[in-house]
mmCIF file of C-alpha atoms in Angstrom:
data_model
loop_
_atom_site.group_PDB
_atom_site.id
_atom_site.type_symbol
_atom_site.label_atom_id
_atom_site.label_comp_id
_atom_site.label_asym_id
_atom_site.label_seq_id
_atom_site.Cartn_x
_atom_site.Cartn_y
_atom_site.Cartn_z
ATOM 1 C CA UNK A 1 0.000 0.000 0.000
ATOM 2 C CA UNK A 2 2.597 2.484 1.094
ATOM 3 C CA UNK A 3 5.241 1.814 -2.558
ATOM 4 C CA UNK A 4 1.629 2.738 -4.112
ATOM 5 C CA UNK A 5 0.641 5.665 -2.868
ATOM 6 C CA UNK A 6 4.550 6.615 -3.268
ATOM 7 C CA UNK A 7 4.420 5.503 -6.882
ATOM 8 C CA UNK A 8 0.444 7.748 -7.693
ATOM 9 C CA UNK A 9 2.456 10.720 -5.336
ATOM 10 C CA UNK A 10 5.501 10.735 -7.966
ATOM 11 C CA UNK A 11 2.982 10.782 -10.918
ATOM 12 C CA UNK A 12 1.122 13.569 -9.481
ATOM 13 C CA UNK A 13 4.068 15.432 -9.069
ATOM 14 C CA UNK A 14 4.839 14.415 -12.994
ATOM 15 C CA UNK A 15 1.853 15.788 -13.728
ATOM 16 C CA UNK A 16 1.847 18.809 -11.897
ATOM 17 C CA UNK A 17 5.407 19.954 -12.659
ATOM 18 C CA UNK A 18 4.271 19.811 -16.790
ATOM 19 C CA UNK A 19 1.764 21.775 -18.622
ATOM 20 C CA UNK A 20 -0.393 19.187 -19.485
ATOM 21 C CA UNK A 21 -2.688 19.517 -16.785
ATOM 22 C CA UNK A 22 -3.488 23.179 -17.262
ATOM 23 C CA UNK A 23 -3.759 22.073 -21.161
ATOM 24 C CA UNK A 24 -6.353 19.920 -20.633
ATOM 25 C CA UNK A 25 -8.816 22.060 -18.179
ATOM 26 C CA UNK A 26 -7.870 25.026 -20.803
ATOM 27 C CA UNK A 27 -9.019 22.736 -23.419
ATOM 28 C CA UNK A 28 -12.210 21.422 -21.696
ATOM 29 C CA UNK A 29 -13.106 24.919 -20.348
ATOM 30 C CA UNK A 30 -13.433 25.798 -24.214
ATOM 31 C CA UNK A 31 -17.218 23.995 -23.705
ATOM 32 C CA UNK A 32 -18.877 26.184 -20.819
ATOM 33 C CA UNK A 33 -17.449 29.048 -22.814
ATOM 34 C CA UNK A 34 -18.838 28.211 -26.491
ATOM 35 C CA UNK A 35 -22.001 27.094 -24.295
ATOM 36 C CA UNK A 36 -21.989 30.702 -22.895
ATOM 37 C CA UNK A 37 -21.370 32.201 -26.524
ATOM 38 C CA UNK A 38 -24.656 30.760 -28.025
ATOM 39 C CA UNK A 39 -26.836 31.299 -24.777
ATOM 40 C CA UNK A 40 -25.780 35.287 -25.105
ATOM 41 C CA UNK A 41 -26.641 34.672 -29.224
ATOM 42 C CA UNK A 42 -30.427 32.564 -28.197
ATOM 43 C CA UNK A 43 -30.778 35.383 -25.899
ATOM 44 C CA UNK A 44 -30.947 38.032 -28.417
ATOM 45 C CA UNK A 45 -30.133 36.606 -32.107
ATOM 46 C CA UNK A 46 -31.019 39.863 -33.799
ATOM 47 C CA UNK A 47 -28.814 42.009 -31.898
ATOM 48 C CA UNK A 48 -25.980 38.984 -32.412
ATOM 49 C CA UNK A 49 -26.670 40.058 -35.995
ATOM 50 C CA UNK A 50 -26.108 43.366 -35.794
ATOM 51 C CA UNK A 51 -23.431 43.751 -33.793
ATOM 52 C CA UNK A 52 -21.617 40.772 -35.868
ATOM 53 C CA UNK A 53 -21.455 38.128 -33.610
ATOM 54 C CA UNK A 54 -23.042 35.892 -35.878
ATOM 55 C CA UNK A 55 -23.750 36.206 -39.855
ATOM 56 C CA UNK A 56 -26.662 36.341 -41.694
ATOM 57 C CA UNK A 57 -26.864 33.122 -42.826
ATOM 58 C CA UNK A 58 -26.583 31.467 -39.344
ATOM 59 C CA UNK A 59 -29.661 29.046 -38.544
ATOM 60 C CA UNK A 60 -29.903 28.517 -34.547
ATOM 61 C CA UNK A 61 -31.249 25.293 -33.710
ATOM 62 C CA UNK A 62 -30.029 24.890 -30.182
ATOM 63 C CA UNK A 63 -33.169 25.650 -28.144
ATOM 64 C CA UNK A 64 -33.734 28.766 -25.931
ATOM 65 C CA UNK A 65 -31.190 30.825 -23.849
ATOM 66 C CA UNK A 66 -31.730 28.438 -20.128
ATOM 67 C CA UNK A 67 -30.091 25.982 -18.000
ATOM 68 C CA UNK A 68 -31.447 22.550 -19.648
ATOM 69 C CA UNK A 69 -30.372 24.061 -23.108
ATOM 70 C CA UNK A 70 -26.851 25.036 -21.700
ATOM 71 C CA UNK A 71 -26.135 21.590 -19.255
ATOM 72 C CA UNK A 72 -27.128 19.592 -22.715
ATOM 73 C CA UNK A 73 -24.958 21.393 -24.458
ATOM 74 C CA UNK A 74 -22.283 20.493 -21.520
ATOM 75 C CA UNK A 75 -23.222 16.793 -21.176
ATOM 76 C CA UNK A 76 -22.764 16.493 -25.015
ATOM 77 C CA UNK A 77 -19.593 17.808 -25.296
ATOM 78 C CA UNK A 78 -18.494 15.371 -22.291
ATOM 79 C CA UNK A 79 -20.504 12.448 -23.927
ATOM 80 C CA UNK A 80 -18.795 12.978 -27.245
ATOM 81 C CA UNK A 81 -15.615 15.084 -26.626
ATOM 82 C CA UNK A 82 -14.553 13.442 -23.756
ATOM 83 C CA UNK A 83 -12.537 10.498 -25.623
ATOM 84 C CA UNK A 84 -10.661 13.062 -27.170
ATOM 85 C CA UNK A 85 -9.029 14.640 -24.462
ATOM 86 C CA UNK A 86 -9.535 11.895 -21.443
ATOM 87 C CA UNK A 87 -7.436 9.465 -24.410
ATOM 88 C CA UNK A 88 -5.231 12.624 -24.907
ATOM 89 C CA UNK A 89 -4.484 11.795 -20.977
ATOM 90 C CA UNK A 90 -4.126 8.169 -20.816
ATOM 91 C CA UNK A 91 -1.295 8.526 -24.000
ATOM 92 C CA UNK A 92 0.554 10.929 -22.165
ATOM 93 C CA UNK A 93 0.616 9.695 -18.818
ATOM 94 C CA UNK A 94 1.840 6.635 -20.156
ATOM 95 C CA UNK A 95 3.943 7.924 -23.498
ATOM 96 C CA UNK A 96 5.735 10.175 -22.010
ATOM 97 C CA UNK A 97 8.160 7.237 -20.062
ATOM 98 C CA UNK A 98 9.220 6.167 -23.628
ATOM 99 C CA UNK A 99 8.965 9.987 -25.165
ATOM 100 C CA UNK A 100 11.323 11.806 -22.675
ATOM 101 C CA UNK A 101 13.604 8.299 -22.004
ATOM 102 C CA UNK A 102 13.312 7.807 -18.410
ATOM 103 C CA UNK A 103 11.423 4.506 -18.740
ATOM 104 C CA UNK A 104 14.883 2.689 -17.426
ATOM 105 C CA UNK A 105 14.857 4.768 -14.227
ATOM 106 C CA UNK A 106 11.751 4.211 -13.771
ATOM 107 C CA UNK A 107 11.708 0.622 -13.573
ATOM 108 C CA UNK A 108 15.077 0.878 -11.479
ATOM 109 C CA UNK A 109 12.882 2.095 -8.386
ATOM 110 C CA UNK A 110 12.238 -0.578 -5.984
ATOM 111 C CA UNK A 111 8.505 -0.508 -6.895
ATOM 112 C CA UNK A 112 6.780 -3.470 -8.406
ATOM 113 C CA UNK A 113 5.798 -3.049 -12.200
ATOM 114 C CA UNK A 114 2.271 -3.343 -11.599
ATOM 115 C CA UNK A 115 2.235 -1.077 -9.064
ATOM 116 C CA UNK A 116 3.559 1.566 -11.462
ATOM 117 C CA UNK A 117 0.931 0.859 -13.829
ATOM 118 C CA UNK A 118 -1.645 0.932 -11.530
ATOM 119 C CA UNK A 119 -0.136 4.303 -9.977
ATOM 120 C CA UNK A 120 -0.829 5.812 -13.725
ATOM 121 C CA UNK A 121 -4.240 4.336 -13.757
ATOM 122 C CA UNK A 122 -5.341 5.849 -11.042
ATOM 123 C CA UNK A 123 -3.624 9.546 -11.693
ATOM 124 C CA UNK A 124 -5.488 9.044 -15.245
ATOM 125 C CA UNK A 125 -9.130 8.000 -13.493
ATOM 126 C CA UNK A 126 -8.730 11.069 -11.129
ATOM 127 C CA UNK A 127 -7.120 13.734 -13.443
ATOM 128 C CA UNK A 128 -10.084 12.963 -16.032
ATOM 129 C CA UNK A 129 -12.854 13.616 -13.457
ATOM 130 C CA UNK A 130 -11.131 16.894 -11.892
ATOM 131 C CA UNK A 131 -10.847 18.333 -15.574
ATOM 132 C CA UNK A 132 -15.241 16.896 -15.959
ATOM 133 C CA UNK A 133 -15.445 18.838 -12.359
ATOM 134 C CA UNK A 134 -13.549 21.720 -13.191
ATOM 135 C CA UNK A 135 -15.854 22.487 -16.242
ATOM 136 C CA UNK A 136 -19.184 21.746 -14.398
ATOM 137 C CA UNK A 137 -18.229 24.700 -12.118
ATOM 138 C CA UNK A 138 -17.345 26.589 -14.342
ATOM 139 C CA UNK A 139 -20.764 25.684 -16.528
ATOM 140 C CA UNK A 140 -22.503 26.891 -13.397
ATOM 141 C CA UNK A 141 -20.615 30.409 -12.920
ATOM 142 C CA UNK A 142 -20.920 31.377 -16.503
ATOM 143 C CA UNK A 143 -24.744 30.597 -16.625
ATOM 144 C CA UNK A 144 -25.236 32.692 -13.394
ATOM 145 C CA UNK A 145 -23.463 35.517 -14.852
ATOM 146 C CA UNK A 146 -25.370 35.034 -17.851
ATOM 147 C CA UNK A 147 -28.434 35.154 -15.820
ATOM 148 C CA UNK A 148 -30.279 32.299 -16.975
ATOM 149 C CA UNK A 149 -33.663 31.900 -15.750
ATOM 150 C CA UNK A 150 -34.069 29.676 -12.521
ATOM 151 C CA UNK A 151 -34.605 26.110 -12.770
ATOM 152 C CA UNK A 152 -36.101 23.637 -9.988
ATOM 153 C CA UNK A 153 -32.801 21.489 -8.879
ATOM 154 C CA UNK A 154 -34.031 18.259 -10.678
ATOM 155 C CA UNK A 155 -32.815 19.541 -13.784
ATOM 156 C CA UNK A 156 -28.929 20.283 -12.284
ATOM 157 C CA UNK A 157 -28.929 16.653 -10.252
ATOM 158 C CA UNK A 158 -30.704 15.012 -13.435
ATOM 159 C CA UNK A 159 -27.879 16.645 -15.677
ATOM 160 C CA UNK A 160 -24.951 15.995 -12.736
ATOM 161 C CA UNK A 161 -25.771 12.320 -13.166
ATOM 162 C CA UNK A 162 -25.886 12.028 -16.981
ATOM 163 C CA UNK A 163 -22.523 13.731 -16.822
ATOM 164 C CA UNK A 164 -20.843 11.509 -13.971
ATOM 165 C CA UNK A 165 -22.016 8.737 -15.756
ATOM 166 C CA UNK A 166 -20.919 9.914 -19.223
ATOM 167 C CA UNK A 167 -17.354 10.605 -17.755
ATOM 168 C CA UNK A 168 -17.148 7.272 -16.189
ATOM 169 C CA UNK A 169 -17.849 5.401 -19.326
ATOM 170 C CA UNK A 170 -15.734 7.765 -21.330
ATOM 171 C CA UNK A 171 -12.853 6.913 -18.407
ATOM 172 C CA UNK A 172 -13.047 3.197 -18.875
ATOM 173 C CA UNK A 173 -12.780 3.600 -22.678
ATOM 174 C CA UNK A 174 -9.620 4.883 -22.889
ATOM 175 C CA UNK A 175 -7.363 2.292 -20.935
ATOM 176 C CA UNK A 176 -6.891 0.587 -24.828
ATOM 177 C CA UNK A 177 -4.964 4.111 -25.334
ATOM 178 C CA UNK A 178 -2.705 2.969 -22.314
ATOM 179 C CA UNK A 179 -1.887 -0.084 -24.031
ATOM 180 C CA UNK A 180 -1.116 1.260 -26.726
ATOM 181 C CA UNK A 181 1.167 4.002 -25.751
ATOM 182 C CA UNK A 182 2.960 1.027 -23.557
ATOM 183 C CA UNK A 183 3.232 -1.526 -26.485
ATOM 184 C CA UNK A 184 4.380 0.879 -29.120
ATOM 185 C CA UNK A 185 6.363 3.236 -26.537
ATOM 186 C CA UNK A 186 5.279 6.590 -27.229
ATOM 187 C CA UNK A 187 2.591 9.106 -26.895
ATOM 188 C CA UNK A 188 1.686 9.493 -30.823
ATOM 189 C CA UNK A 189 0.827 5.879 -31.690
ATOM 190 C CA UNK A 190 -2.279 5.846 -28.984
ATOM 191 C CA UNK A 191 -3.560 8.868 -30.902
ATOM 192 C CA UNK A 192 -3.810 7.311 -33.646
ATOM 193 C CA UNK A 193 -5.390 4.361 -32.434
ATOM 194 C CA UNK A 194 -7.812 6.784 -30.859
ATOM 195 C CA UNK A 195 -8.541 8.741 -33.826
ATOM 196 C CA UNK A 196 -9.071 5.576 -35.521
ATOM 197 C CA UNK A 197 -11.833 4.439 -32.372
ATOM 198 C CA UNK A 198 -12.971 7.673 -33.566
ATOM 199 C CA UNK A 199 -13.895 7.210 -37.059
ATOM 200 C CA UNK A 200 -15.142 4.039 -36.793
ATOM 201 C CA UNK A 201 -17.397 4.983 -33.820
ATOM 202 C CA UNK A 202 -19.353 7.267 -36.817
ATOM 203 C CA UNK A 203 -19.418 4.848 -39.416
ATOM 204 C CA UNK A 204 -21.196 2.370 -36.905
ATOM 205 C CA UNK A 205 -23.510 4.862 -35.631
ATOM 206 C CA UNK A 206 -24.106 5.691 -39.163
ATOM 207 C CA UNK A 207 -24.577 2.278 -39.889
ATOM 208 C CA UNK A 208 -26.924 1.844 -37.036
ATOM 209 C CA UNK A 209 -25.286 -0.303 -34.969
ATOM 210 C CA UNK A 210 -23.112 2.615 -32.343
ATOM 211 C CA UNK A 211 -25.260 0.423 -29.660
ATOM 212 C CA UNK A 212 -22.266 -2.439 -29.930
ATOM 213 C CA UNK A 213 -19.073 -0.722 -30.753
ATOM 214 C CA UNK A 214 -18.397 0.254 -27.289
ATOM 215 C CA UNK A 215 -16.475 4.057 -28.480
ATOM 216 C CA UNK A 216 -20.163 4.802 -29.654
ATOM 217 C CA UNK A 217 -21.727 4.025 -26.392
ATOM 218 C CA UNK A 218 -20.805 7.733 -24.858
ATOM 219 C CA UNK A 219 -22.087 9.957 -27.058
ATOM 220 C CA UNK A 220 -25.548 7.897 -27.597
ATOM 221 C CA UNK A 221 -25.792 7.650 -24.019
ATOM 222 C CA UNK A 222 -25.554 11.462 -23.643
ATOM 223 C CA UNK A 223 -28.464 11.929 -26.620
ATOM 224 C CA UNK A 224 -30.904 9.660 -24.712
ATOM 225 C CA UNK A 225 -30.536 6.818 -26.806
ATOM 226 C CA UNK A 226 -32.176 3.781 -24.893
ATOM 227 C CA UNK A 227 -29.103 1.122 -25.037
ATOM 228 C CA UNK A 228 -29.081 -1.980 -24.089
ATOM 229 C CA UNK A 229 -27.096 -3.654 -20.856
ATOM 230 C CA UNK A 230 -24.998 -5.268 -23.734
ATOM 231 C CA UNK A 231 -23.593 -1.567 -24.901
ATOM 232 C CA UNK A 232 -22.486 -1.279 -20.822
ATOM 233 C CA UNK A 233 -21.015 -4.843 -20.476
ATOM 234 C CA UNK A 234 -19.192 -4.206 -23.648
ATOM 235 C CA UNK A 235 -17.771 -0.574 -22.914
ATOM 236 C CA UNK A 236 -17.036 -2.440 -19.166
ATOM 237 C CA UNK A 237 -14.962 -5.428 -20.774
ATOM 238 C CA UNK A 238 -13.136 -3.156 -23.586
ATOM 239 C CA UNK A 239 -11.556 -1.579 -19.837
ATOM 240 C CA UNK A 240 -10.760 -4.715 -18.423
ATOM 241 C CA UNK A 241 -8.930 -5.989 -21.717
ATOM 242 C CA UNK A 242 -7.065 -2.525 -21.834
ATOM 243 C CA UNK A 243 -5.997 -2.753 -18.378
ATOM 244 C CA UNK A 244 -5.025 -6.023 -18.532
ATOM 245 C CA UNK A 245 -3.405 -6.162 -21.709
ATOM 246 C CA UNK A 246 -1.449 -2.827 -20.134
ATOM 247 C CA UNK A 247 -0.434 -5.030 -17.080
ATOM 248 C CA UNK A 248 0.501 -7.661 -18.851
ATOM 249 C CA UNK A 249 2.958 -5.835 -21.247
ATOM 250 C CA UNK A 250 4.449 -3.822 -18.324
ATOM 251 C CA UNK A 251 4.918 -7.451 -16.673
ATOM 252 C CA UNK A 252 6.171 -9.492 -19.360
ATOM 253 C CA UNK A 253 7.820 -6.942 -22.057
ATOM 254 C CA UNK A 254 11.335 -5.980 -22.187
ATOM 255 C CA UNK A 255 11.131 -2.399 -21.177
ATOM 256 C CA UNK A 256 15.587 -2.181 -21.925
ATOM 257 C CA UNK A 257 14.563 -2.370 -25.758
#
């Protein structure tokens, strides 16, 4: 217990002492703002016109200028966006050994291999839900400064819950991305594979079938799709796999190469 709590303390500090971390809330902070930008237009689209903040041609299709227009808008962007940058995480955290060359002095600690992996996992789990946090408060600040008409609290717990659960799938979907930066040592190959998760997540939504390819599950989640326990079990076992295929390379590989 105490080597990991040493081992998650040292990639904290890893974390902390790079810009990454700041990157990422930056990044994710981008959706409360963009929110705000189009509650200000629904608000008022004419004078948006006028004063240029949108063109002519712009069609609005969002909904009204309130909270259960803005918090979809939020749990969207976590639904859907939150592979991007929660895989943009996972490669890093677990890239940047092989990136920056300090793999071999990291495995020279008298800390068990697994326990190093595990370490990572858990700096991944908890810097992806501070960044999800980070942007729910500051969802709720800019829609209070915005002024958006009062709500009864079922609609901020109903939203709170599509979001923690949205983030939580989203978090166990990206432990592939771990694997991959591990078994091809580096931070760019996982992107890749991500982007690739990507593109096939669209064709098999536009095929119909997003319900079983597990990268999918998110983002119809999020739009109210009614899925299956399958879509779960399989976004639940594509974790498992990833985290054990990551333990098992960490384990067995020969990290010298």
């Amino acid at each position: 217990m105490n080597n990991l709590l040493q081992a998650t303390w040292v990639e904290f500090l890893k974390a902390r002492r790079s810009r990454m971390p700041l990157l990422t809330a930056l990044g994710f902070a981008m959706v409360p703002l963009g929110g705000g930008f189009f509650m200000i237009v629904l608000k008022d689209p004419e004078m948006a016109r006028r004063v240029g903040l949108i063109s002519d041609k712009a069609r609005l299709t969002m909904g009204a200028a309130d909270w259960p227009t803005f918090l979809r808008f939020l749990t969207l962007a976590v639904g859907a966006g939150g592979i991007v940058l929660f895989g943009l995480i996972a490669s890093w955290v677990f890239g940047r050994e092989y990136s920056d060359r300090t793999i071999k002095d990291l495995l020279a600690l008298p800390t068990s291999r697994s326990t190093i992996v595990l370490a990572k996992c858990i700096v991944i789990a908890m810097w992806s839900a501070s960044v999800t946090l980070v942007i729910c408060l500051v969802t709720l600040f800019v829609g209070t400064v915005l002024g958006l008409p009062a709500v009864p609290s079922q609609v901020f717990w109903q939203s709170g819950m599509m979001i923690t659960i949205a983030a939580a799938l989203t978090i166990t979907l990206v432990t592939p991305f771990a694997f991959a930066a591990s078994a091809w040592r580096g931070f760019l190959p996982p992107i890749g594979v991500m982007i690739l998760a990507l593109g096939l997540a669209q064709l098999t939504n536009a095929a119909g079938w997003g319900e079983y390819f597990p990268w999918s599950v998110p983002a119809l989640f999020v739009q109210g799709e009614k899925l299956g326990m399958v879509s779960y079990i399989l976004v639940i076992l594509t974790g498992i796999v990833g985290i054990i295929g990551t333990f098992a390379w960490w384990e067995r590989a020969d990290q010298s190469q």
